[in-house]
Short mmCIF file of C-alpha atoms in Angstrom, two decimals:
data_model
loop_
_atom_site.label_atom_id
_atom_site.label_comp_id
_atom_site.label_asym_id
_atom_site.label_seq_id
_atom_site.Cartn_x
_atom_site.Cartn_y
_atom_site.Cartn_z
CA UNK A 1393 0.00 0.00 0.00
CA UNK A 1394 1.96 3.48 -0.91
CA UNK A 1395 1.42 5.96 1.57
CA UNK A 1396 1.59 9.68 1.48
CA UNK A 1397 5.26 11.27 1.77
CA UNK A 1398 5.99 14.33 2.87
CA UNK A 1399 9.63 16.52 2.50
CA UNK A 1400 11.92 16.82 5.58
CA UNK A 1401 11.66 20.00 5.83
CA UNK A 1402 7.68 19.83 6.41
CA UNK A 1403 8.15 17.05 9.08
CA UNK A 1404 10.67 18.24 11.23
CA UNK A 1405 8.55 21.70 11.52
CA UNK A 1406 5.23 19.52 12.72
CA UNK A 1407 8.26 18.09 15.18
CA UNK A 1408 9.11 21.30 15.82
CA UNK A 1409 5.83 22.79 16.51
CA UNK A 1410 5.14 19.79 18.80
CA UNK A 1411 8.26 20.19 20.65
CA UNK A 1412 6.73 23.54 21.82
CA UNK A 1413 3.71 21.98 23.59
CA UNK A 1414 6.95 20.93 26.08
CA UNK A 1415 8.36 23.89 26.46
CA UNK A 1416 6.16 26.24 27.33
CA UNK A 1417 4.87 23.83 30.11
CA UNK A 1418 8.01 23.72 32.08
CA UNK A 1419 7.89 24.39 35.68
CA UNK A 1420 10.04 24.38 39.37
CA UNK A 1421 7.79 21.57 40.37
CA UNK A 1422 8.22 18.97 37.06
CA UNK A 1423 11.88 20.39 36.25
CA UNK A 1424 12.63 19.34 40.43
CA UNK A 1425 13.96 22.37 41.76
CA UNK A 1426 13.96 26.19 41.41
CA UNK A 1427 17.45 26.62 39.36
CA UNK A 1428 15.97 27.46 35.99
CA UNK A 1429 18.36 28.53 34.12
CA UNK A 1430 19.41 24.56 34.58
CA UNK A 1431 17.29 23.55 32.58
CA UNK A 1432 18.81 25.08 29.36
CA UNK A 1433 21.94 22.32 30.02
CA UNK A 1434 19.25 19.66 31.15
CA UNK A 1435 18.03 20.05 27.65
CA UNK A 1436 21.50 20.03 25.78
CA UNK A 1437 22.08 16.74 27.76
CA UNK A 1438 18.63 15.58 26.34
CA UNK A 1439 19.50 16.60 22.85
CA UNK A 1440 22.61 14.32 23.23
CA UNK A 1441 21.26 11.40 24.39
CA UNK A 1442 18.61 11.91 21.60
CA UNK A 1443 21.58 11.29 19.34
CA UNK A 1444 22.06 8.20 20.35
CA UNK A 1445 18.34 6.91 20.87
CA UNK A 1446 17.77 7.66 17.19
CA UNK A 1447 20.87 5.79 16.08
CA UNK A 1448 18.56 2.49 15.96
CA UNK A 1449 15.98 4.38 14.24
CA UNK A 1450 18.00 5.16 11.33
CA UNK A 1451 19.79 1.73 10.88
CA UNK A 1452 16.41 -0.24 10.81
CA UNK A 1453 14.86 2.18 8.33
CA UNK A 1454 17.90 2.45 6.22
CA UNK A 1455 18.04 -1.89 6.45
CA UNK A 1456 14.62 -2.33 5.98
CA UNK A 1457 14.78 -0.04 2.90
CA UNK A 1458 12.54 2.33 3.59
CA UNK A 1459 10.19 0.33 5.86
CA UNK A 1460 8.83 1.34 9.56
CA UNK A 1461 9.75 0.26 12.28
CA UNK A 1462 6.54 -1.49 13.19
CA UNK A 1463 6.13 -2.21 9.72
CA UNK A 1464 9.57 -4.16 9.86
CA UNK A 1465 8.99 -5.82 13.21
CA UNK A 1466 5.84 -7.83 12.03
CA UNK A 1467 7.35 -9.11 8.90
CA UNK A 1468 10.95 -9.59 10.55
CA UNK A 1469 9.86 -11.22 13.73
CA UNK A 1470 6.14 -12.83 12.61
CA UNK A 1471 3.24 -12.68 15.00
CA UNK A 1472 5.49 -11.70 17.65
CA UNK A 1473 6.08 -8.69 16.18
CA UNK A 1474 2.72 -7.51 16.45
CA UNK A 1475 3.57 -6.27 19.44
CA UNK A 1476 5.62 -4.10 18.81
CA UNK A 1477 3.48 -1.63 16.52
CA UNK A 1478 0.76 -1.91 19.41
CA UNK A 1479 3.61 -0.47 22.12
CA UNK A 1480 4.13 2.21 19.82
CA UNK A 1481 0.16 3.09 19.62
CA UNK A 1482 -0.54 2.48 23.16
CA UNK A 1483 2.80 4.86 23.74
CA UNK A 1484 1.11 7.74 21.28
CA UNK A 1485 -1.86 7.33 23.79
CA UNK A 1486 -0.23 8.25 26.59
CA UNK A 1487 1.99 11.04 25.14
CA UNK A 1488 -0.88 12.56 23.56
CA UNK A 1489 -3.34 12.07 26.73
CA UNK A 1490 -0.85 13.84 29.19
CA UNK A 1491 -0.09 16.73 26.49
CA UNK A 1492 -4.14 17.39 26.80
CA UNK A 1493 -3.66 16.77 30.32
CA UNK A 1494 -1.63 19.41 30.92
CA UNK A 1495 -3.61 21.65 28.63
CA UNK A 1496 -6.65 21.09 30.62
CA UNK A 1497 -4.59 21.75 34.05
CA UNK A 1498 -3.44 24.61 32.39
CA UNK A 1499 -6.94 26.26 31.60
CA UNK A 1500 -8.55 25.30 35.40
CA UNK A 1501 -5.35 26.82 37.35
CA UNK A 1502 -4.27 29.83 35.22
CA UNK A 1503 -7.15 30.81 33.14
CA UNK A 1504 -10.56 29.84 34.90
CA UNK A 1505 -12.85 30.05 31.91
CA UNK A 1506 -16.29 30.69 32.14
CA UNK A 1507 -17.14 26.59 30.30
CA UNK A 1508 -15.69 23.39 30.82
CA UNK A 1509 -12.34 22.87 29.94
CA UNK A 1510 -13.23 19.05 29.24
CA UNK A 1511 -14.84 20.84 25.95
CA UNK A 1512 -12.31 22.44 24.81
CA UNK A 1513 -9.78 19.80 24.84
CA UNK A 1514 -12.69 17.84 23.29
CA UNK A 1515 -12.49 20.50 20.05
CA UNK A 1516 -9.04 20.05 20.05
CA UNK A 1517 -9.29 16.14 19.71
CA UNK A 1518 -11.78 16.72 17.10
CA UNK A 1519 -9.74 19.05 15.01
CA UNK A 1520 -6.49 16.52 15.37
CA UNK A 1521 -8.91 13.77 14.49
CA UNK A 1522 -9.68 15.29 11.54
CA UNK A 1523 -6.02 16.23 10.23
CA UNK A 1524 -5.20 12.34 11.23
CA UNK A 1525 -7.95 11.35 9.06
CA UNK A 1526 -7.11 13.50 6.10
CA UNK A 1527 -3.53 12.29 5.98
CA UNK A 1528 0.03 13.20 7.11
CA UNK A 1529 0.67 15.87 3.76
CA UNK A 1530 -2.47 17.36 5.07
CA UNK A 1531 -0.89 17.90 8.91
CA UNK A 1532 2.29 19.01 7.44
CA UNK A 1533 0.48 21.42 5.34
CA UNK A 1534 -1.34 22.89 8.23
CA UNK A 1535 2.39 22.63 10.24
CA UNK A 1536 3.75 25.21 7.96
CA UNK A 1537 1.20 27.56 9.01
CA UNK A 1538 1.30 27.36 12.25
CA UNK A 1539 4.95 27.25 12.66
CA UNK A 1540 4.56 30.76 10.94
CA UNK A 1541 2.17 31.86 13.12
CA UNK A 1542 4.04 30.45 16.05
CA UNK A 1543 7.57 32.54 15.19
CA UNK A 1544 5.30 35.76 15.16
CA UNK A 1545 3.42 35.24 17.87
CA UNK A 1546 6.83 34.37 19.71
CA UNK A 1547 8.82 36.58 18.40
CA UNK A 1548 6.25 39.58 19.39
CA UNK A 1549 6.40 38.17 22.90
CA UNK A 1550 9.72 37.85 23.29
CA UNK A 1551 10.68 41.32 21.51
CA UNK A 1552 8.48 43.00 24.11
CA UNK A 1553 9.25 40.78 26.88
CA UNK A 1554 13.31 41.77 25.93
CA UNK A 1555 12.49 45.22 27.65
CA UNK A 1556 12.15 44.00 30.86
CA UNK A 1557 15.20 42.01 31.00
CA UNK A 1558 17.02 42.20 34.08
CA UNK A 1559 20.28 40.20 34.27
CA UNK A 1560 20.32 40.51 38.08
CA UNK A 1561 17.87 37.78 38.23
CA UNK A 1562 20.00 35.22 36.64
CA UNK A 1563 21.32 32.85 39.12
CA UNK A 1564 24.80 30.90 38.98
CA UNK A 1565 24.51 27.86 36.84
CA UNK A 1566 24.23 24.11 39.62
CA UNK A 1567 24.08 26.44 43.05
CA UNK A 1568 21.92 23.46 44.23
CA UNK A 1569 23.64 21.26 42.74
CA UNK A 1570 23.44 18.91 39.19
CA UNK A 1571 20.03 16.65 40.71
CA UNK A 1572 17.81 19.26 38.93
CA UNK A 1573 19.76 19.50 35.62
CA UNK A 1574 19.73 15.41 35.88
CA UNK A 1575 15.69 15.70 36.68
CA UNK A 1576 15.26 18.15 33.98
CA UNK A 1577 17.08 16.12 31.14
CA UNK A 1578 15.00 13.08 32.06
CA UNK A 1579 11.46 15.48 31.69
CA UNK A 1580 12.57 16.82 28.24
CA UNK A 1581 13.39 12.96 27.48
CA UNK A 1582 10.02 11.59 29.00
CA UNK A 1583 7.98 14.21 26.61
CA UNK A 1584 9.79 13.59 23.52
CA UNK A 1585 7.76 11.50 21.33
CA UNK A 1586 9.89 12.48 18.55
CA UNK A 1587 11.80 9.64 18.40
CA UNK A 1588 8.54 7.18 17.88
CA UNK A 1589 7.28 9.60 15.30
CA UNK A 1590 10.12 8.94 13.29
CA UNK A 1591 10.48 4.84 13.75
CA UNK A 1592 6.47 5.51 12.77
CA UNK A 1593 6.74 7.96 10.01
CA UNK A 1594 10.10 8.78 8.95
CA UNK A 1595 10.02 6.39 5.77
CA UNK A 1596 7.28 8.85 4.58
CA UNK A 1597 9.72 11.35 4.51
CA UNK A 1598 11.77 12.15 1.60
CA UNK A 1599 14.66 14.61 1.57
CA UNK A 1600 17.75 14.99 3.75
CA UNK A 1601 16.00 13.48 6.73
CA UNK A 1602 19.54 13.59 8.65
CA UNK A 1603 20.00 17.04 8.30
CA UNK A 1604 16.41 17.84 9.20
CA UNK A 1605 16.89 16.22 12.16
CA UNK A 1606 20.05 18.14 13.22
CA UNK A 1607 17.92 21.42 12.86
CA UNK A 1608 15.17 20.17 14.48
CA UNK A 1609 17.71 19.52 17.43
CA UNK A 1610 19.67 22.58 17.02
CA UNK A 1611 16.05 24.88 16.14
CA UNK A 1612 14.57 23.50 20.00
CA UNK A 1613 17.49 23.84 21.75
CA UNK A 1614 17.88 27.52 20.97
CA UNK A 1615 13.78 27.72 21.41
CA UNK A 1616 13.90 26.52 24.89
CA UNK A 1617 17.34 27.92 25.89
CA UNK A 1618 15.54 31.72 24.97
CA UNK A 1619 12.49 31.24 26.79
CA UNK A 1620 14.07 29.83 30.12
CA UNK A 1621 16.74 32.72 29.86
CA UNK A 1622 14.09 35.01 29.16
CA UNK A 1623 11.54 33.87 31.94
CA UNK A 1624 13.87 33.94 34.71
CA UNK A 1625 15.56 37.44 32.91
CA UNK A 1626 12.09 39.00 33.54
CA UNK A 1627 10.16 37.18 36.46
CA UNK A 1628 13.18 36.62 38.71
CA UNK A 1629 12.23 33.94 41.88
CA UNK A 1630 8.80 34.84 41.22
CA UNK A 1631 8.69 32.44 38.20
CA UNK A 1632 9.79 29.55 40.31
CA UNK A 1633 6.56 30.34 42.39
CA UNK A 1634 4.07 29.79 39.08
CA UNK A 1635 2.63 26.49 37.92
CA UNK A 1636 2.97 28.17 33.98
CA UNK A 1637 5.93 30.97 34.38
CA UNK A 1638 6.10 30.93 30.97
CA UNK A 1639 2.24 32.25 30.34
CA UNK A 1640 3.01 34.76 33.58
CA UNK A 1641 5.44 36.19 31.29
CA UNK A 1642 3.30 36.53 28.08
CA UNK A 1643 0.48 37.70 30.57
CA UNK A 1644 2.74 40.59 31.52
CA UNK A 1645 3.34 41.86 28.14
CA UNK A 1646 1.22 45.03 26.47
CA UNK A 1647 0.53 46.15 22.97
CA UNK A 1648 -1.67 48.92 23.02
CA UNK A 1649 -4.90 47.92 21.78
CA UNK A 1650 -3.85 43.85 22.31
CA UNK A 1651 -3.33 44.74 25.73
CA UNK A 1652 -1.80 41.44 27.44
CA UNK A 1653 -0.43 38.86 25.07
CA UNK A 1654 -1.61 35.72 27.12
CA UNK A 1655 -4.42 34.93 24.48
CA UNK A 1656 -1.59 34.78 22.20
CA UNK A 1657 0.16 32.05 24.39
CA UNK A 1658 -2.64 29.92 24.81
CA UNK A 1659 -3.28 29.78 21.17
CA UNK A 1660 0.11 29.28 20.28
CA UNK A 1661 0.26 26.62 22.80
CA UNK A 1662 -3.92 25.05 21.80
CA UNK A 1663 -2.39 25.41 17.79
CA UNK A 1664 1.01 22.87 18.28
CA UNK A 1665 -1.12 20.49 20.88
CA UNK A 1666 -3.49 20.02 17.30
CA UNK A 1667 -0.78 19.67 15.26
CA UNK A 1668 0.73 16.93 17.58
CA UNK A 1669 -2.65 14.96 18.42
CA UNK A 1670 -2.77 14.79 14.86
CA UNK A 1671 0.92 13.41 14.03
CA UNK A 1672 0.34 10.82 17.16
CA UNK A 1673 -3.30 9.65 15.51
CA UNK A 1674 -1.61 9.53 11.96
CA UNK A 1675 1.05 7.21 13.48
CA UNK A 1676 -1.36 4.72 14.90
CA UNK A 1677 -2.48 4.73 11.63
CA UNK A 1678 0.50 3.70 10.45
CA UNK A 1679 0.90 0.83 13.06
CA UNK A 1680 -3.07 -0.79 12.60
CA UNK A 1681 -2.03 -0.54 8.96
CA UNK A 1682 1.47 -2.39 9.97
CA UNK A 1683 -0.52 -5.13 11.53
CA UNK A 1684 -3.15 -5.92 9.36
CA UNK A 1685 -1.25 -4.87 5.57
CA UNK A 1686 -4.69 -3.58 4.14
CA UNK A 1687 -6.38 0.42 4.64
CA UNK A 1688 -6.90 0.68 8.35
CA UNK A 1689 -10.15 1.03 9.28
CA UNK A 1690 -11.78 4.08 10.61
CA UNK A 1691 -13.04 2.96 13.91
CA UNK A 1692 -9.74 2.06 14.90
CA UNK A 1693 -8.51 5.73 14.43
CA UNK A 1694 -12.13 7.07 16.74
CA UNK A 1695 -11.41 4.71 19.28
CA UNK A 1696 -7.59 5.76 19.53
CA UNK A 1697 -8.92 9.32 19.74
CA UNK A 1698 -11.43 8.28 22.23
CA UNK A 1699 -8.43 6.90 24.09
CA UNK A 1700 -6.22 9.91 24.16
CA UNK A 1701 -9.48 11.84 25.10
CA UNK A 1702 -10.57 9.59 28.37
CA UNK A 1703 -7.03 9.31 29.70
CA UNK A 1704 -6.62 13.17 29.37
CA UNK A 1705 -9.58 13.51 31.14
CA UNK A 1706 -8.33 10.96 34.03
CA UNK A 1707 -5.46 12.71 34.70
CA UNK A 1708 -6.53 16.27 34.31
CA UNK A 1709 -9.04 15.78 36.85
CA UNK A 1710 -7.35 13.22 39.17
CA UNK A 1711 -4.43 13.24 41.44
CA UNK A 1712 -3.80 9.98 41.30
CA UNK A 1713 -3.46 9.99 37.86
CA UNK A 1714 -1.37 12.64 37.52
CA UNK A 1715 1.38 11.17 40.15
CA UNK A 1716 1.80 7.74 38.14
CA UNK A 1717 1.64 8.80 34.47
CA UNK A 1718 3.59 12.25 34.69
CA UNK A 1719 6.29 10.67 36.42
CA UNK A 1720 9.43 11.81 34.13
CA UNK A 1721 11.87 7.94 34.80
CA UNK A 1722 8.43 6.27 34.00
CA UNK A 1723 7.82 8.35 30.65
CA UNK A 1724 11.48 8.28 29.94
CA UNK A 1725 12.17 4.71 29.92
CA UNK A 1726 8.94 4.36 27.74
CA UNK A 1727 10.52 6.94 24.96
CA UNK A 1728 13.85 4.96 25.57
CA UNK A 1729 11.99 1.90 24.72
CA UNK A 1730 10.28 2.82 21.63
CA UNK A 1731 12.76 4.87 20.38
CA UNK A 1732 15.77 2.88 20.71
CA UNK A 1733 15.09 -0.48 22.60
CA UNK A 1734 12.31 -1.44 19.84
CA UNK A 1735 14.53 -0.39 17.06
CA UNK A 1736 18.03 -2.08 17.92
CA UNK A 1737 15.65 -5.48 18.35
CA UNK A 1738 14.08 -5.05 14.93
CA UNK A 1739 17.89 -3.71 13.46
CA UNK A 1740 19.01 -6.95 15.08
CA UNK A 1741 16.38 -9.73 13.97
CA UNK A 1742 17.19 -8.35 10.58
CA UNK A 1743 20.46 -8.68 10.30
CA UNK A 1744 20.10 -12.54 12.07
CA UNK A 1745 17.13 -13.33 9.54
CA UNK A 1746 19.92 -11.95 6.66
CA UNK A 1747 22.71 -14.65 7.88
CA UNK A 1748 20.08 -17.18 8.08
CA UNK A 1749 19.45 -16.70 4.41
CA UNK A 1750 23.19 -16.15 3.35
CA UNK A 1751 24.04 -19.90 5.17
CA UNK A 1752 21.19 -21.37 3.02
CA UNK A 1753 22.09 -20.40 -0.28
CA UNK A 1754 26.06 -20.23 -0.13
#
């Protein structure tokens, strides 16, 4: 079955885009202590070690020529390797329910609207579901435009936000010590579903994937390391008191007749969660379609949606919830697993199933 493909350069924007969601949902609490400007190394460190989870990635695509990952696993390692594209859709679950999750948190602690915030994260579901069902050149299409909108909007915040700038607030780099850089790596790692997006999608993408991916590391990295600098630059200690620093900050921005810019953040923030829902619901997809070979039905893709919907729901509104699936070693050993554990096995049966054929027919 020949799917869609898309160029490099419109992937690694939706990644891009998606990577924001994480960003601008950084905290004192989730990063594990009040040293913010850490967290600018914590995510170098994360970058690095991304290096090395996607080294798997790459090997099985390139020795599966052109294959999945999940796509590779059933035919290299029969029914067995079923499981393996069922990990990877329960994983885009769980990455997409705590990303609405935190949305929905979000909108109860900081914004208090007048409706239910269950609603709106219900929209945004049915928006992604939409894009998902469309197609992957249809969510890259739409990435474009929102990664435009998203370097105005920013760079309007930050431009304004630049006046206020105050490098007395910076504090020396590990005065606590290096537990909160080593927390903070393992958050950016935990929320990183990159790395299954590309065993998923990446042989729909044609172009120099390689080099996309080395601006996609390189385009985040200066991302993040601008707004931490900035929101501790401008808030001081007060931003380590804020579940959201980052929308304090946009909420104390003017523009004359826009007034405060935290409507901008929020739909900034509402516009990558869509275009994210939508890449994890056009990966599982992918995997139903890796299981079965034939056009995946629809259902499959509701109920998915219906499952990234409920479990967002469970954790916004539940404690308990929120303690065992937001837990960053949890999350981070689950993106370890699918992005490099699943891989290297797949890489590996491949290359055993390769000598098994070579002794047959000397």
């Amino acid at each position: 079955m020949e799917r869609t493909r898309i160029s490099a350069a419109q992937f690694f924007i939706a990644m891009f885009v998606s990577r924001t969601v994480v960003t601008i949902t950084i905290n004192a609490r989730f990063m594990g202590g009040e040293s913010l400007l850490d967290n600018i190394i914590s995510y170098l460190l994360a970058m690095a070690a991304g290096l090395l989870i996607a080294l798997p990635i790459w090997l099985s695509v390139r020795s599966g020529q052109g294959k999945s990952v999940p796509v590779l696993a059933v035919q290299r390692l029969g029914p067995v390797g079923k499981v393996v594209p069922l990990l990877y859709g329960l994983y885009f679950i769980v990455t997409g329910g705590l990303s609405l999750a935190l949305f929905q948190i979000f909108l109860m602690d900081a914004v208090n609207p007048g409706f239910s915030a269950g609603l709106v994260i219900l929209a945004l579901v049915a928006v992604a579901l939409y894009g998902a069902l469309r197609g992957i050149e249809t969510v890259a299409r739409c990435a474009i435009c929102v990664f435009a909108a998203l370097l105005l909007a920013c760079g309007l915040v930050f431009a304004i936000v630049a006046t206020r700038f105050n490098p007395h607030y910076l504090e020396p780099l590990f005065q606590y010590g290096f537990s909160q850089t080593g927390q903070g790596m393992l958050v950016f790692l935990a929320r990183a579903s990159v790395f299954a997006d590309m065993a998923v999608l990446l042989p729909q993408v044609s172009g120099k994937r390689k080099l996309g991916f080395f601006w996609w590391m390189a385009g985040t990295a200066a991302f993040v390391g601008l707004t931490i600098l900035l929101t501790a630059g401008c808030l001081g200690r007060y931003a380590y008191t804020q579940n959201f620093p980052v929308y304090v900050l946009a909420s104390l921005t003017e523009v004359q007749s826009l007034q405060r810019l935290d409507a901008v953040f929020t739909g900034v923030w509402m516009m990558g969660l869509v275009i994210k829902l939508a890449c994890d619901l056009y990966a599982c997809r992918v995997c139903f379609w890796s299981i079965t070979g034939k056009k995946e039905p629809r259902w499959a893709v509701w109920i998915t949606a219906a499952g990234i919907l409920a479990l967002a729901w469970a954790v916004g509104e539940g404690s308990l919830f929120q303690g065992a699936l937001m837990d960053a070693g949890w999350m981070t050993v689950c993106t370890v697993t699918v992005g490099a554990v699943l891989p290297w096995i797949v890489w590996i049966a491949g290359l055993i199933k390769k000598r098994g054929k070579g002794k047959a027919n000397p």
